[in-house]
Amino acid sequence: MSYSADVVIIGAGISGCSIAYNLAIKGIRNVIVIDRSYIASGATGRCGAGVRMQWGTKMNCLLAKESIEFYEKANEILEYDRDVTFYQGGYLLLATTEKEISQFKENVKLQNSLGIPSKMVSLKEAKDIVPHLNTDILLGAAFCQKDGFLDPFLTTDAYYKAAKRLGVKFLTYTEVKDIIVNNNKIERVVTDKGDIWTDKVVNAAGGYSKNICDMVGIDIPVYSDRHQILVTEPIEHVQGPMVMSFSMNLYCQQNPKGPFIMGRGDDNEPRDLRITSSWKFLEDMAKTIKNVLPPVANLRVVRQWAGLYNMTPDKQPIYGKVDEVDGLYLAIGYSGHGFMFGPLTGIIIAEMISDAKPTVDVSLLGLNRFKEGNLILEPSVV
Amino acid sequence: MKDNDVMVCRCSDVSLKELRELIKEGYHTFEEIKRITRIGMGSCQGKTCGNIVLRELSMATGKNINELNMQSNRPPVVGVKLSLIAEEADRDEL
Ligand SMILES: Cc1cc2nc3c(=O)[nH]c(=O)nc-3n(C[C@H](O)[C@H](O)[C@H](O)COP(=O)(O)OP(=O)(O)OC[C@H]3O[C@@H](n4cnc5c(N)ncnc54)[C@H](O)[C@@H]3O)c2cc1C
Ligand code: FES
C-alpha cells in the first residue's frame, strides 16, 4: 500500500481522534490516523476518565472548562449513536493541611473569576455530599458540581465515528516505524504496511511519544510512568462525586452503574513501558481507602489494570510545532490528565495546522519552555 | 428464540443481537467489543460469556478460534475484599 495525506496523525487515542475530527470540520479531510492497535487501546481506554474544572492556573482552568462544556454536548455535536455517559457528580477535593486549604481558597477565587462554579465546603457539608467520608482526618474540602467522569472508550469512539463520516481514514493495527525527513521537512511516514507521503505529522502517541520524536532525532524531556487502577464489585449508588486528595495520593469514584474505581500514583515506579499490575499497588490502595472512605474497603476488588502516564518536567502537556523539523506537531505529555483536555487538544492542534486564531492561548505550552526554563507552576496535579 | 432474546452476557446484560450488530459494524476483537458493551467485565469476568463471543467472532471473520485473543486475564482472579488486603499489609509491617 502507498498513500498520501495532508496530515498524518500517529495515535488513535482521545487526542488523535479529537484532532482528526477538528481538522475534518475545518475542511482538512485528507487525513490519516494510524494506530498500532485498536482505537483507544492506549492510555485513553485505560484511564479513570475523570474531568475537572478545579485547576490552579488560568490556562488549565480554561482548557478544562471548555473541554467539559464540549463533553456536556458531545452526543449531539458528534451525532453519536450510543451515549458517552457523562456523569456530572462533581469532584470533592480533600484538604489535610493548612497549606492545602489556603491553596484551594486561592484556586477557588481564580476559578470563580473564570465562571467555574467551585466553592470551599466545611467538613459537615463534605459529609453531606459523601456520607461515608472519614472527615476526622480532614481540615476542609473544595467542591465543583460540574466536574465528573465519562466513558473514555465510548467518547473516543464518538470522535472516531464522526471523523470517519467526514472522510478521515483510520489505519488500525498499523505501526509507525520511521519518519523520513529531508532538508528539515517531513517527506513520508514509514509503517509496517507501507509508506504514507505527507508533509505534516502530528505526534499523538501518548506513552510512546518519545519513540516517535526519536525517529526524527529530537530528544524530548518526556518519560512514561506506569499508573495503576482498580475496580470493585458493584453496589447501589451511594457516592456522587469523585473524591480526590493530592496529599494522600488518591482518587476514587463510583460509576452510577455501581462499581467503585480508584487509583493512585507511585513515585517509585520504574520509568519504562511496562503496563502489568502489581500487588504493592493493591496494598497501598487498600490502606488508603480504609482510612479515607472506610465502608468502601468492604467491597471486593474484581479487576486491576495499568496504563502509561506520559510525564513532562512540569507535568503539563506539550502542544505545537518544533524548531528542528518543519511540519511536525506535538500533542503529548499530558502527565495523567489528557483525557479531560481532549476536546481542546483537538481544537488547538487543528487551529495551529490551519493557522487560525487560537481558542485558548497555549503558547506557554511549547517544547521550547524546557530549554528556556519557563516551566509552568500548577499546584493541583496528582 | 430471536437474537435479541438470547442473553450472551448475563452479568452485563448484552444480547446476541447487540453482539452481532457490533461485529457487523467492524469491531472484530474481544477487547473492542468488551470496551463498548462491558461484555466480559461483569462479576464472572467473562467466564460465562467469553467463549460465546469468540465463537461469534470466529463465525463472522472466518478465523479459527485459536487465532482470536480472549481478553487479557487480569488479577485478582477471584474478588478479594480491600479491607482484608489492608489488614494483611499492616500485619506484614509489624
Ligand atoms: C490509570 C490511569 C488513569 C488516568 N486517569 C485520568 C483521569 O481521570 N482524567 C484524565 O483526564 N486523564 C487520566 N489519565 C490520563 C489519560 O489517560 C491520558 O492523558 C490520555 O488518555 C492521553 O490520550 P492520548 O490520545 O494522547 O494517548 P493514548 O490514549 O495513549 O494514545 C496513543 C496511541 O498511540 C498509539 N501508538 C503509539 N506508538 C505508535 C506507533 N509507533 N505506531 C502507531 N501507533 C502508535 C498507541 O497504540 C495508542 O493507542 C489516566 C491515565 C492512566 C494510565
Ligand atoms: S456473563 Fe459476561 S461477564 Fe459474566
Coordinates of C-alpha atoms and ligand atoms in Angstrom, one line a residue:
Chain A
M1 CA 0.0 0.0 0.0
S2 CA 1.1 3.6 -0.6
Y3 CA -0.9 6.6 0.4
S4 CA -0.6 10.3 0.5
A5 CA -2.3 12.6 3.0
D6 CA -2.4 16.3 4.0
V7 CA -1.9 15.3 7.7
V8 CA -0.9 12.0 9.3
I9 CA -1.8 11.6 13.0
I10 CA 0.1 9.0 15.0
G11 CA -2.1 7.6 17.8
A12 CA -5.8 7.0 17.9
G13 CA -6.5 7.8 21.5
I14 CA -8.7 10.7 22.6
S15 CA -6.0 13.2 21.4
G16 CA -5.6 11.7 17.9
C17 CA -9.3 11.2 17.3
S18 CA -10.2 14.7 18.5
I19 CA -7.5 16.3 16.3
A20 CA -8.8 14.3 13.3
Y21 CA -12.4 15.3 13.9
N22 CA -11.4 19.0 14.3
L23 CA -9.3 19.0 11.2
A24 CA -12.2 17.4 9.3
I25 CA -14.8 20.0 10.4
K26 CA -12.3 22.7 9.2
G27 CA -12.4 21.1 5.8
I28 CA -9.0 19.3 6.1
R29 CA -10.2 15.8 5.3
N30 CA -7.4 14.1 3.6
V31 CA -6.2 12.9 7.0
I32 CA -4.9 9.5 8.0
V33 CA -4.9 8.4 11.7
I34 CA -2.6 5.5 12.4
D35 CA -2.6 3.2 15.5
R36 CA -0.6 0.1 16.1
S37 CA -3.6 -1.4 17.9
Y38 CA -7.3 -0.6 18.0
I39 CA -9.0 2.8 18.8
A40 CA -8.4 3.9 22.4
S41 CA -6.1 1.0 23.1
G42 CA -3.5 3.2 24.8
A43 CA -3.9 5.3 28.0
T44 CA -7.3 6.5 26.9
G45 CA -9.1 3.2 27.1
R46 CA -7.4 2.5 30.5
C47 CA -7.9 5.8 32.2
G48 CA -10.1 6.9 35.1
A49 CA -11.7 9.4 32.7
G50 CA -12.4 12.0 35.4
V51 CA -12.8 15.5 34.2
R52 CA -12.5 18.6 36.5
M53 CA -12.5 22.4 36.1
Q54 CA -10.8 22.8 39.5
W55 CA -7.3 23.8 38.4
G56 CA -4.8 26.3 39.8
T57 CA -3.7 28.2 36.7
K58 CA -5.8 30.3 34.4
M59 CA -4.8 28.3 31.3
N60 CA -5.6 24.9 32.8
C61 CA -8.9 26.2 34.1
L62 CA -9.9 27.4 30.6
L63 CA -8.7 24.2 28.8
A64 CA -10.7 22.0 31.2
K65 CA -13.7 24.3 31.3
E66 CA -14.1 24.5 27.6
S67 CA -13.5 20.7 27.2
I68 CA -16.1 19.9 29.8
E69 CA -18.6 22.2 28.2
F70 CA -18.0 20.2 25.0
Y71 CA -18.4 16.9 26.7
E72 CA -21.8 18.1 28.1
K73 CA -23.0 18.3 24.4
A74 CA -20.7 15.6 22.9
N75 CA -23.6 13.2 22.0
E76 CA -25.4 15.8 20.0
I77 CA -22.4 17.6 18.4
L78 CA -20.7 14.3 17.4
E79 CA -24.1 12.8 16.4
Y80 CA -23.2 9.7 18.3
D81 CA -25.5 6.6 18.1
R82 CA -24.5 5.5 21.6
D83 CA -24.0 7.5 24.8
V84 CA -20.7 8.8 26.1
T85 CA -22.4 8.6 29.5
F86 CA -21.2 11.9 31.0
Y87 CA -22.0 11.9 34.7
Q88 CA -21.5 15.3 36.5
G89 CA -21.5 14.2 40.1
G90 CA -18.7 16.8 40.9
Y91 CA -15.2 16.4 42.3
L92 CA -14.6 16.7 46.1
L93 CA -11.0 17.7 46.7
L94 CA -9.9 16.9 50.2
A95 CA -7.5 19.2 52.2
T96 CA -5.4 17.6 55.0
T97 CA -3.0 20.5 55.7
E98 CA -3.3 24.3 56.2
K99 CA -1.2 24.8 53.1
E100 CA -3.8 22.8 51.0
I101 CA -6.6 24.9 52.5
S102 CA -5.0 28.2 51.5
Q103 CA -4.1 26.8 48.1
F104 CA -7.7 25.7 47.5
K105 CA -9.0 29.0 48.6
E106 CA -6.8 30.8 46.1
N107 CA -7.8 28.3 43.4
V108 CA -11.5 28.8 44.0
K109 CA -11.1 32.5 43.7
L110 CA -9.4 32.1 40.4
Q111 CA -11.9 29.5 39.2
N112 CA -14.9 31.7 40.2
S113 CA -13.4 34.6 38.3
L114 CA -13.4 32.4 35.1
G115 CA -17.0 31.4 35.6
I116 CA -16.2 28.0 37.2
P117 CA -18.8 27.3 40.0
S118 CA -16.5 25.8 42.6
K119 CA -16.6 26.5 46.3
M120 CA -14.9 25.7 49.6
V121 CA -17.0 23.4 51.8
S122 CA -17.0 22.7 55.5
L123 CA -16.4 19.3 56.9
K124 CA -20.1 19.0 57.7
E125 CA -21.0 19.9 54.1
A126 CA -18.4 17.5 52.8
K127 CA -20.1 14.8 54.9
D128 CA -23.5 15.7 53.5
I129 CA -22.1 15.3 50.0
V130 CA -20.3 12.0 50.7
P131 CA -21.8 10.4 53.9
H132 CA -19.2 7.7 54.1
L133 CA -16.2 10.1 54.1
N134 CA -13.9 10.0 57.2
T135 CA -13.8 13.7 57.9
D136 CA -11.7 13.2 61.1
I137 CA -8.6 13.2 59.0
L138 CA -9.5 16.3 57.1
L139 CA -9.4 20.1 57.5
G140 CA -11.7 21.0 54.7
A141 CA -12.5 20.5 51.1
A142 CA -13.4 22.1 47.8
F143 CA -16.2 21.1 45.5
C144 CA -17.4 21.7 42.0
Q145 CA -20.6 20.1 40.7
K146 CA -19.7 20.5 37.0
D147 CA -16.8 18.1 37.3
G148 CA -17.4 14.3 36.8
F149 CA -16.4 11.5 34.5
L150 CA -17.5 9.8 31.3
D151 CA -16.8 6.6 29.4
P152 CA -13.3 7.0 27.8
F153 CA -13.8 4.3 25.2
L154 CA -17.2 5.5 24.0
T155 CA -16.1 9.1 24.0
T156 CA -13.2 8.3 21.7
D157 CA -15.5 6.0 19.6
A158 CA -17.8 9.0 19.2
Y159 CA -15.0 11.2 17.8
Y160 CA -13.7 8.3 15.7
K161 CA -17.1 7.7 14.0
A162 CA -17.7 11.4 13.4
A163 CA -14.3 11.9 11.9
K164 CA -14.8 8.8 9.7
R165 CA -18.1 10.1 8.4
L166 CA -16.3 13.3 7.4
G167 CA -13.8 11.3 5.4
V168 CA -10.9 10.8 7.7
K169 CA -9.1 7.4 7.1
F170 CA -8.1 5.3 10.1
L171 CA -5.4 2.6 9.8
T172 CA -5.6 0.5 12.9
Y173 CA -3.2 -2.4 13.6
T174 CA -0.6 -0.5 11.7
E175 CA 2.7 0.6 13.3
V176 CA 4.7 3.7 12.5
K177 CA 8.3 2.5 12.1
D178 CA 10.0 5.7 10.9
I179 CA 9.5 9.2 9.7
I180 CA 11.7 10.4 6.8
V181 CA 12.8 14.0 7.0
N182 CA 14.5 15.8 4.1
N183 CA 16.0 19.3 4.5
N184 CA 14.2 19.7 7.8
K185 CA 10.9 18.9 6.1
I186 CA 8.8 15.8 6.6
E187 CA 8.7 13.6 3.5
R188 CA 6.9 10.5 4.5
V189 CA 5.9 8.2 7.3
V190 CA 7.0 4.6 7.1
T191 CA 4.7 1.9 8.6
D192 CA 4.8 -1.9 8.7
K193 CA 2.1 -1.8 6.0
G194 CA 3.8 0.7 3.6
D195 CA 4.6 4.4 3.3
I196 CA 2.4 7.4 3.6
W197 CA 3.6 10.6 1.8
T198 CA 2.8 13.7 3.7
D199 CA 4.4 17.0 4.9
K200 CA 2.6 17.2 8.2
V201 CA 2.7 14.7 11.1
V202 CA 1.0 15.0 14.5
N203 CA 2.7 13.1 17.3
A204 CA -0.3 12.0 19.5
A205 CA 1.3 8.7 20.5
G206 CA 0.7 9.0 24.3
G207 CA 3.2 6.9 26.3
Y208 CA 5.3 6.3 23.1
S209 CA 5.7 10.0 22.2
K210 CA 9.4 9.9 22.9
N211 CA 9.9 7.0 20.5
I212 CA 8.2 9.0 17.7
C213 CA 10.4 12.0 18.3
D214 CA 13.5 9.8 18.4
M215 CA 12.6 8.8 14.8
V216 CA 13.3 12.4 13.7
G217 CA 16.2 12.9 16.0
I218 CA 14.5 15.2 18.5
D219 CA 15.3 14.5 22.1
I220 CA 12.3 15.5 24.3
P221 CA 12.3 15.6 28.1
V222 CA 9.5 13.2 28.5
Y223 CA 9.2 9.8 30.1
S224 CA 6.4 7.3 30.8
D225 CA 5.2 6.2 34.1
R226 CA 3.0 3.2 34.9
H227 CA -0.2 4.1 36.8
Q228 CA -2.5 1.5 38.2
I229 CA -6.2 1.5 38.9
L230 CA -8.7 -1.0 40.2
V231 CA -12.4 -1.6 40.1
T232 CA -14.7 -3.3 42.8
E233 CA -17.8 -5.3 42.7
P234 CA -20.9 -3.1 42.1
I235 CA -23.2 -1.9 44.9
E236 CA -26.1 0.6 44.9
H237 CA -25.2 4.2 44.0
V238 CA -24.0 6.0 47.2
Q239 CA -21.2 8.3 46.0
G240 CA -22.0 11.2 43.8
P241 CA -18.6 12.9 43.3
M242 CA -15.1 11.8 42.5
V243 CA -13.2 12.0 45.8
M244 CA -9.6 13.1 45.4
S245 CA -6.7 14.0 47.6
F246 CA -3.3 15.3 46.5
S247 CA -1.6 14.8 49.8
M248 CA -3.0 11.3 50.4
N249 CA -2.4 10.3 46.7
L250 CA -5.9 9.1 45.9
Y251 CA -8.8 9.3 43.6
C252 CA -12.0 7.3 43.9
Q253 CA -15.2 7.5 42.0
Q254 CA -18.4 5.3 41.9
N255 CA -19.7 4.6 38.4
P256 CA -23.5 5.2 38.5
K257 CA -23.9 1.5 37.5
G258 CA -22.4 0.5 40.8
P259 CA -18.6 -0.3 40.8
F260 CA -16.0 1.9 42.5
I261 CA -13.0 2.8 40.5
M262 CA -9.9 4.0 42.3
G263 CA -6.2 4.8 41.6
R264 CA -3.1 6.4 42.9
G265 CA 0.4 7.3 41.7
D266 CA 3.7 5.9 42.9
D267 CA 6.9 7.9 42.7
N268 CA 9.0 4.8 42.9
E269 CA 7.7 3.3 39.7
P270 CA 10.4 2.3 37.2
R271 CA 10.4 4.6 34.2
D272 CA 9.8 2.0 31.5
L273 CA 6.9 0.9 29.3
R274 CA 5.5 -1.8 31.5
I275 CA 1.8 -2.0 32.0
T276 CA 1.4 -5.0 34.2
S277 CA -0.3 -4.9 37.6
S278 CA 1.4 -5.1 41.0
W279 CA 0.4 -6.4 44.4
K280 CA 2.0 -3.4 46.2
F281 CA -0.4 -1.1 44.5
L282 CA -3.3 -3.2 45.8
E283 CA -1.9 -3.0 49.4
D284 CA -1.3 0.8 49.3
M285 CA -4.7 1.4 47.7
A286 CA -6.5 -0.8 50.3
K287 CA -4.9 1.0 53.2
T288 CA -5.6 4.5 51.9
I289 CA -9.2 3.7 51.1
K290 CA -9.8 2.2 54.5
N291 CA -8.6 5.4 56.0
V292 CA -10.5 7.9 53.8
L293 CA -13.7 6.1 52.7
P294 CA -13.9 3.2 55.3
P295 CA -17.1 1.4 54.1
V296 CA -15.7 1.2 50.6
A297 CA -13.0 -1.1 51.9
N298 CA -15.6 -3.8 52.5
L299 CA -16.0 -4.2 48.8
R300 CA -14.3 -6.9 46.7
V301 CA -11.8 -6.0 44.0
V302 CA -12.8 -7.6 40.8
R303 CA -10.1 -6.3 38.5
Q304 CA -6.9 -4.1 38.4
W305 CA -5.0 -2.8 35.4
A306 CA -2.5 -0.2 34.4
G307 CA -1.6 2.3 31.8
L308 CA 1.1 4.9 31.0
Y309 CA 1.2 8.5 32.1
N310 CA 3.4 10.4 29.6
M311 CA 5.2 12.8 32.0
T312 CA 6.9 16.1 31.4
P313 CA 9.2 18.0 33.9
D314 CA 6.3 20.4 34.9
K315 CA 3.5 17.9 34.5
Q316 CA 1.9 20.0 31.7
P317 CA 1.3 18.9 28.1
I318 CA 3.4 19.9 25.2
Y319 CA 1.4 21.4 22.3
G320 CA 2.7 22.7 19.0
K321 CA 5.4 22.9 16.4
V322 CA 9.1 22.2 16.9
D323 CA 12.0 24.3 15.6
E324 CA 14.0 21.3 14.2
V325 CA 11.5 19.7 11.9
D326 CA 9.0 21.6 9.7
G327 CA 5.6 20.0 9.7
L328 CA 5.8 18.1 13.0
Y329 CA 3.3 18.9 15.7
L330 CA 3.3 17.6 19.2
A331 CA 0.2 16.8 21.3
I332 CA 1.8 14.8 24.1
G333 CA 3.0 14.8 27.7
Y334 CA -0.4 15.0 29.4
S335 CA 1.1 13.8 32.7
G336 CA -2.1 12.0 33.7
H337 CA -4.8 14.4 32.7
G338 CA -5.0 14.3 28.9
F339 CA -8.5 12.8 28.8
M340 CA -10.1 15.9 30.3
F341 CA -8.3 18.2 27.8
G342 CA -9.2 16.0 24.8
P343 CA -11.8 18.3 23.2
L344 CA -9.5 21.3 23.4
T345 CA -6.4 19.4 22.3
G346 CA -8.3 18.7 19.0
I347 CA -9.4 22.3 18.6
I348 CA -6.0 23.8 19.4
I349 CA -3.9 21.5 17.1
A350 CA -6.4 21.9 14.3
E351 CA -6.1 25.7 14.7
M352 CA -2.3 25.5 14.6
I353 CA -2.3 23.4 11.5
S354 CA -4.8 25.7 9.7
D355 CA -3.1 28.9 11.0
A356 CA -6.3 30.0 12.7
K357 CA -6.6 32.2 15.8
P358 CA -6.3 30.0 19.0
T359 CA -9.4 29.4 21.1
V360 CA -7.2 29.3 24.2
D361 CA -3.7 30.7 24.2
V362 CA -1.3 27.8 24.8
S363 CA 1.9 29.5 23.5
L364 CA 3.3 28.8 27.0
L365 CA 3.0 25.0 26.4
G366 CA 5.5 24.7 23.5
L367 CA 8.5 22.4 23.7
N368 CA 10.9 25.4 24.0
R369 CA 9.8 26.2 27.5
F370 CA 12.1 23.5 28.8
K371 CA 15.2 24.9 27.0
E372 CA 14.2 28.4 28.1
G373 CA 13.5 27.3 31.7
N374 CA 9.9 28.7 31.6
L375 CA 8.2 25.8 33.4
I376 CA 4.6 26.1 34.4
L377 CA 3.8 26.1 38.1
E378 CA 0.5 24.2 38.5
P379 CA -0.3 23.5 42.2
S380 CA -3.1 21.0 41.5
V381 CA -1.8 17.8 39.9
V382 CA -1.9 14.3 41.2
Chain B
M1 CA -35.8 -17.6 20.0
K2 CA -34.8 -14.4 18.4
D3 CA -31.3 -13.0 18.7
N4 CA -32.4 -10.1 20.9
D5 CA -33.9 -12.6 23.4
V6 CA -30.7 -14.5 23.8
M7 CA -28.5 -13.1 26.6
V8 CA -24.9 -13.7 25.8
C9 CA -23.6 -11.9 28.9
R10 CA -25.8 -12.2 31.9
C11 CA -23.5 -10.1 34.1
S12 CA -23.5 -7.0 31.8
D13 CA -26.9 -7.5 30.0
V14 CA -25.7 -8.0 26.5
S15 CA -27.8 -9.7 23.9
L16 CA -26.8 -11.8 20.9
K17 CA -28.4 -9.2 18.7
E18 CA -26.2 -6.4 20.1
L19 CA -23.1 -8.6 19.8
R20 CA -23.8 -9.5 16.2
E21 CA -24.5 -5.8 15.3
L22 CA -21.2 -4.7 16.7
I23 CA -19.3 -7.4 14.7
K24 CA -21.2 -6.2 11.6
E25 CA -20.1 -2.6 12.3
G26 CA -16.5 -3.8 12.1
Y27 CA -15.5 -4.3 15.8
H28 CA -13.5 -7.5 15.4
T29 CA -11.6 -8.1 18.6
F30 CA -12.7 -9.1 22.1
E31 CA -11.1 -6.0 23.6
E32 CA -13.1 -3.6 21.4
I33 CA -16.4 -5.3 22.0
K34 CA -15.7 -5.5 25.7
R35 CA -15.0 -1.8 25.9
I36 CA -18.1 -0.8 24.1
T37 CA -20.6 -3.2 25.8
R38 CA -18.9 -4.1 29.0
I39 CA -19.3 -7.7 27.9
G40 CA -17.0 -9.9 30.0
M41 CA -16.5 -7.2 32.6
G42 CA -19.2 -8.5 35.0
S43 CA -18.8 -10.3 38.2
C44 CA -17.8 -13.6 36.5
Q45 CA -15.2 -11.7 34.5
G46 CA -16.2 -13.4 31.2
K47 CA -16.0 -17.0 32.4
T48 CA -19.6 -17.5 31.1
C49 CA -19.7 -15.3 28.0
G50 CA -16.1 -15.3 26.8
N51 CA -16.3 -18.4 24.6
I52 CA -19.6 -17.3 23.0
V53 CA -18.1 -14.0 22.0
L54 CA -15.1 -15.9 20.5
R55 CA -17.4 -18.3 18.6
E56 CA -19.4 -15.4 17.1
L57 CA -16.2 -13.6 16.1
S58 CA -14.8 -16.8 14.6
M59 CA -18.0 -17.3 12.5
A60 CA -18.1 -13.7 11.3
T61 CA -14.4 -13.3 10.5
G62 CA -13.7 -16.9 9.3
K63 CA -10.7 -17.0 11.7
N64 CA -10.1 -20.1 13.8
I65 CA -11.0 -19.6 17.4
N66 CA -7.4 -20.4 18.4
E67 CA -6.2 -17.4 16.4
L68 CA -8.5 -15.0 18.2
N69 CA -7.5 -13.5 21.5
M70 CA -9.5 -13.8 24.6
Q71 CA -9.4 -10.6 26.7
S72 CA -6.3 -10.3 28.9
N73 CA -6.5 -12.1 32.3
R74 CA -6.2 -9.5 35.0
P75 CA -5.6 -10.0 38.7
P76 CA -7.2 -10.8 41.1
V77 CA -8.9 -13.9 39.6
V78 CA -11.4 -14.0 42.4
G79 CA -12.7 -11.0 44.3
V80 CA -10.8 -10.1 47.4
K81 CA -12.0 -7.6 50.0
L82 CA -10.0 -4.4 50.2
S83 CA -10.1 -4.4 54.0
L84 CA -8.5 -7.9 54.0
I85 CA -5.7 -6.7 51.8
A86 CA -5.2 -3.7 54.1
E87 CA -5.1 -5.9 57.2
E88 CA -2.6 -8.3 55.6
A89 CA -0.4 -5.3 54.6
D90 CA -0.5 -3.9 58.1
R91 CA 0.4 -7.3 59.6
D92 CA 3.4 -7.6 57.3
E93 CA 4.8 -4.4 58.6
L94 CA 4.7 -5.4 62.3
Ligands
LIG1 C1 -4.6 4.6 35.2 C2 -4.8 6.0 34.5 C3 -5.8 6.8 35.0 C4 -6.0 8.1 34.3 N1 -7.0 8.9 34.8 C5 -7.2 10.0 34.1 C6 -8.3 10.9 34.5 O1 -9.1 10.6 35.4 N2 -8.6 12.0 33.8 C7 -7.8 12.4 32.7 O2 -8.0 13.4 32.1 N3 -6.7 11.6 32.4 C8 -6.5 10.4 33.0 N4 -5.4 9.7 32.6 C9 -4.5 10.2 31.6 C10 -5.1 9.9 30.2 O3 -5.5 8.6 30.1 C11 -4.2 10.3 29.1 O4 -3.6 11.6 29.3 C12 -4.9 10.4 27.7 O5 -5.7 9.3 27.5 C13 -3.9 10.5 26.6 O6 -4.5 10.3 25.4 P1 -3.7 10.2 24.1 O7 -4.7 10.1 23.0 O8 -2.8 11.4 24.0 O9 -2.8 9.0 24.2 P2 -3.1 7.4 24.2 O10 -4.5 7.1 24.5 O11 -2.1 6.7 24.9 O12 -3.0 7.1 22.6 C14 -1.8 6.9 22.0 C15 -1.9 5.9 20.9 O13 -0.7 5.9 20.1 C16 -0.5 4.6 19.6 N5 0.9 4.5 19.2 C17 2.0 4.7 19.9 N6 3.1 4.5 19.2 C18 2.7 4.1 18.0 C19 3.4 3.8 16.8 N7 4.7 3.8 16.7 N8 2.6 3.5 15.7 C20 1.3 3.5 15.7 N9 0.6 3.8 16.8 C21 1.3 4.1 17.9 C22 -0.9 3.7 20.8 O14 -1.3 2.4 20.3 C23 -2.1 4.5 21.4 O15 -3.3 4.0 21.0 C24 -5.2 8.4 33.2 C25 -4.2 7.6 32.8 C26 -4.0 6.3 33.4 C27 -2.9 5.4 32.9
FES2 S1 -21.6 -13.4 31.7 FE1 -20.4 -11.9 30.8 S2 -19.1 -11.2 32.4 FE2 -20.3 -12.7 33.3

